[in-house]
Amino acid sequence: MDATFFYETFLEIIPGIPLTLQLAVGSVLLGFFLALTLAAMQLSGNRLLQSVARLYVLFFRGTPLLVQLFLIYYGLGQFSWVRESVLRPILREPYWCALLSLTLCTGAYASEIIRGGLLSVPAGQIEAARACGMPSWKIFTRIVFPLAIRQVLPAYGNELISMIKSTSLASIITLMEITGIAARLIAETYRALEVFLVAGAIYLLINLVLTSLLAFVEHRMTPYLRAPQSLAEVKNMKGNPS
């Protein structure tokens, strides 16, 4: 163990952090809209849409992300119609293949999280909104969606953390993110233990920051959960004037 080597390795790996964050944030944002669409399809009541969404979720949740990445990066190029299409310039780039693979995967997992959140909204609140004359779109945007987001935030936070770690697979297709740079350093120095310790510490630091941000957002979005405790403290203070 050499402290100087740890420090130098840390400096070498830092340039890979922006690419890791780009892949994670980009896939989560795109995957959110995909997940919302899939959840809506499953709750639509249309058997065809439900079947398509369920098959999609079954495939992407039931197969390894690494296999999906290989199918997109290596497999799609085997078809002549793909090579001749407008998608070829995109699908031949490792970055876009990795982003697409991560997006499709997180969309499948997140759709089940969002679907569960939408189903958890109390029916009484929806009926009350209808009784007030609210149109369907306003019920969804003002009542159903905000309540569902509050319910799914902890589970969705776990999915965000999972996607940060999943970006390490992008190194398999030559992307120089954190793990890609770490693999190159190992090939140059043959010091796998030290390099992977530094890479793991960087991933841990990123996820600690993300966890803190998620905790702050959850705290801001759920003030009603702290109201009973505050009321109890007020009553306790009134009962003990001293």
XYZ file of C-alpha atoms in Angstrom:
242
model
C 0.000 0.000 0.000
C 1.446 3.321 -1.132
C -0.270 6.596 -0.207
C 1.385 8.380 -3.106
C 0.056 5.797 -5.558
C -3.444 6.126 -4.085
C -3.327 9.879 -4.578
C -2.002 9.636 -8.130
C -4.636 7.010 -8.985
C -7.344 9.254 -7.591
C -6.173 12.107 -9.810
C -6.102 9.783 -12.828
C -9.657 8.520 -12.262
C -11.284 11.901 -11.546
C -11.643 12.772 -15.291
C -13.948 9.770 -15.652
C -16.493 11.122 -13.157
C -18.269 13.502 -15.610
C -18.884 10.680 -18.094
C -20.230 8.451 -15.318
C -22.608 11.187 -14.200
C -23.658 11.940 -17.786
C -24.614 8.316 -18.371
C -26.408 8.011 -15.047
C -28.329 11.290 -15.181
C -29.158 10.973 -18.881
C -30.449 7.420 -18.572
C -32.491 8.215 -15.459
C -34.137 11.267 -17.053
C -34.960 9.472 -20.298
C -35.904 6.336 -18.403
C -38.357 8.278 -16.250
C -40.472 9.278 -19.245
C -40.234 5.761 -20.632
C -41.272 4.353 -17.256
C -44.205 6.753 -17.015
C -45.367 5.637 -20.470
C -45.051 1.952 -19.586
C -46.893 2.458 -16.297
C -49.703 4.278 -18.110
C -49.907 1.425 -20.626
C -50.243 -1.137 -17.846
C -52.965 0.893 -16.120
C -54.801 1.795 -19.323
C -57.151 -1.175 -19.294
C -56.293 -1.929 -22.921
C -55.185 -5.567 -23.174
C -52.883 -4.981 -26.115
C -51.057 -2.088 -24.434
C -50.873 -4.025 -21.179
C -49.391 -7.063 -22.935
C -46.761 -4.985 -24.744
C -45.725 -3.218 -21.541
C -45.581 -6.443 -19.537
C -43.482 -8.212 -22.165
C -41.094 -5.257 -22.243
C -40.751 -5.220 -18.458
C -40.372 -9.012 -18.357
C -37.519 -8.951 -20.870
C -35.518 -6.068 -19.438
C -35.999 -7.105 -15.819
C -35.370 -10.771 -16.544
C -32.112 -10.449 -18.497
C -28.737 -9.081 -17.335
C -27.893 -5.514 -18.241
C -24.548 -6.680 -19.623
C -26.328 -8.977 -22.112
C -28.612 -6.118 -23.156
C -25.602 -3.861 -23.672
C -23.887 -6.455 -25.850
C -27.061 -7.015 -27.881
C -27.346 -3.304 -28.627
C -23.655 -2.589 -29.243
C -22.694 -5.756 -31.098
C -26.002 -7.299 -32.131
C -27.905 -4.534 -33.894
C -25.079 -3.970 -36.337
C -25.628 -7.485 -37.710
C -28.824 -6.356 -39.450
C -28.415 -4.672 -42.814
C -31.499 -2.508 -42.363
C -29.954 -1.094 -39.177
C -26.620 -0.393 -40.914
C -28.442 1.412 -43.710
C -30.822 3.376 -41.462
C -30.429 6.837 -39.951
C -29.754 5.179 -36.595
C -26.419 3.745 -37.711
C -24.325 6.852 -36.840
C -25.785 6.684 -33.331
C -25.653 2.934 -32.751
C -22.009 2.664 -33.787
C -20.968 5.063 -31.016
C -20.265 3.365 -27.643
C -21.638 6.335 -25.683
C -25.067 6.268 -27.308
C -25.266 2.484 -27.103
C -24.486 2.616 -23.384
C -26.984 5.416 -22.805
C -29.679 3.557 -24.741
C -29.050 0.321 -22.874
C -29.121 1.994 -19.459
C -32.272 3.917 -20.385
C -34.170 0.850 -21.560
C -33.169 -1.068 -18.450
C -34.000 1.592 -15.878
C -37.263 2.321 -17.700
C -38.419 -1.236 -17.052
C -37.574 -1.175 -13.341
C -38.852 2.351 -12.778
C -42.152 1.588 -14.519
C -43.007 -0.942 -11.822
C -42.055 1.560 -9.126
C -44.230 4.272 -10.680
C -47.095 1.865 -11.307
C -47.059 0.890 -7.645
C -47.033 4.556 -6.640
C -50.010 5.368 -8.878
C -51.982 2.435 -7.470
C -51.201 3.557 -3.918
C -53.098 6.852 -4.298
C -56.255 6.591 -2.161
C -59.380 6.231 -4.268
C -61.228 8.580 -1.908
C -59.046 11.532 -2.881
C -59.660 10.878 -6.575
C -63.413 10.648 -6.000
C -63.341 13.872 -3.990
C -61.586 15.643 -6.862
C -64.170 14.358 -9.317
C -66.937 15.520 -7.017
C -65.399 19.006 -7.148
C -65.642 18.932 -10.938
C -61.945 18.541 -11.733
C -61.168 17.222 -15.240
C -59.133 14.017 -15.513
C -55.896 15.738 -16.552
C -56.055 18.100 -13.593
C -56.762 15.233 -11.201
C -53.652 13.476 -12.474
C -51.341 16.520 -12.405
C -52.519 17.986 -9.091
C -53.451 14.941 -7.022
C -52.476 11.544 -8.396
C -48.987 12.326 -9.706
C -47.750 14.404 -6.712
C -48.999 11.798 -4.233
C -47.489 8.965 -6.277
C -44.106 10.714 -6.464
C -44.044 11.049 -2.682
C -44.760 7.342 -2.325
C -42.160 6.144 -4.824
C -39.325 8.516 -3.925
C -37.459 6.106 -1.573
C -37.681 3.222 -4.054
C -36.790 5.479 -6.978
C -33.810 6.735 -5.014
C -32.532 3.161 -4.806
C -32.900 2.902 -8.591
C -30.827 6.079 -9.040
C -28.056 4.654 -6.882
C -28.241 1.391 -8.808
C -27.825 3.248 -12.109
C -24.705 5.023 -10.832
C -23.157 1.615 -10.215
C -24.500 0.155 -13.476
C -22.576 2.740 -15.510
C -19.443 0.725 -14.722
C -20.556 -1.752 -17.412
C -19.969 0.927 -20.044
C -16.249 0.248 -19.678
C -16.825 -3.086 -21.448
C -17.498 -1.200 -24.689
C -14.407 1.022 -24.385
C -15.923 4.030 -22.592
C -13.423 5.675 -20.266
C -15.620 6.400 -17.285
C -14.504 5.569 -13.727
C -14.223 1.812 -14.206
C -12.800 2.175 -17.715
C -9.945 4.354 -16.491
C -9.413 2.001 -13.541
C -9.115 -0.974 -15.910
C -6.556 0.917 -18.005
C -4.499 1.757 -14.923
C -4.540 -1.865 -13.827
C -3.258 -2.935 -17.243
C -0.441 -0.400 -16.916
C 0.533 -0.950 -13.256
C -0.729 -4.471 -12.375
C -1.938 -3.083 -9.032
C -5.574 -4.113 -9.146
C -6.264 -3.911 -5.407
C -5.190 -0.307 -4.960
C -6.825 0.910 -8.174
C -10.166 -0.738 -7.461
C -10.103 0.537 -3.871
C -9.814 4.079 -5.196
C -12.512 3.502 -7.831
C -14.829 1.976 -5.220
C -14.236 4.925 -2.893
C -15.198 7.349 -5.676
C -18.415 5.452 -6.386
C -19.153 5.434 -2.655
C -18.574 9.188 -2.408
C -20.890 9.880 -5.358
C -23.627 7.711 -3.860
C -23.230 9.333 -0.441
C -23.815 12.743 -2.015
C -26.789 11.384 -3.967
C -28.242 9.768 -0.845
C -27.986 13.062 1.030
C -29.745 14.921 -1.811
C -32.520 12.319 -1.921
C -32.961 12.532 1.852
C -33.250 16.317 1.601
C -35.840 16.102 -1.199
C -37.834 13.488 0.707
C -37.713 15.679 3.817
C -39.046 18.677 1.857
C -41.777 16.683 0.133
C -43.175 15.033 3.263
C -43.758 17.794 5.857
C -47.047 16.143 6.866
C -45.122 13.202 8.308
C -43.447 15.514 10.823
C -46.615 17.385 11.861
C -47.839 14.870 14.496
C -44.436 14.891 16.193
C -44.391 18.680 16.313
C -47.937 18.738 17.697
C -46.969 16.252 20.389
C -44.039 18.444 21.353
C -46.351 21.466 21.603
C -48.779 19.564 23.836
C -45.916 18.343 25.978
C -44.666 21.898 26.396
C -48.145 23.079 27.411
C -48.436 20.290 29.958
C -45.057 21.177 31.473
C -44.886 24.969 31.765
C -41.661 24.742 33.691
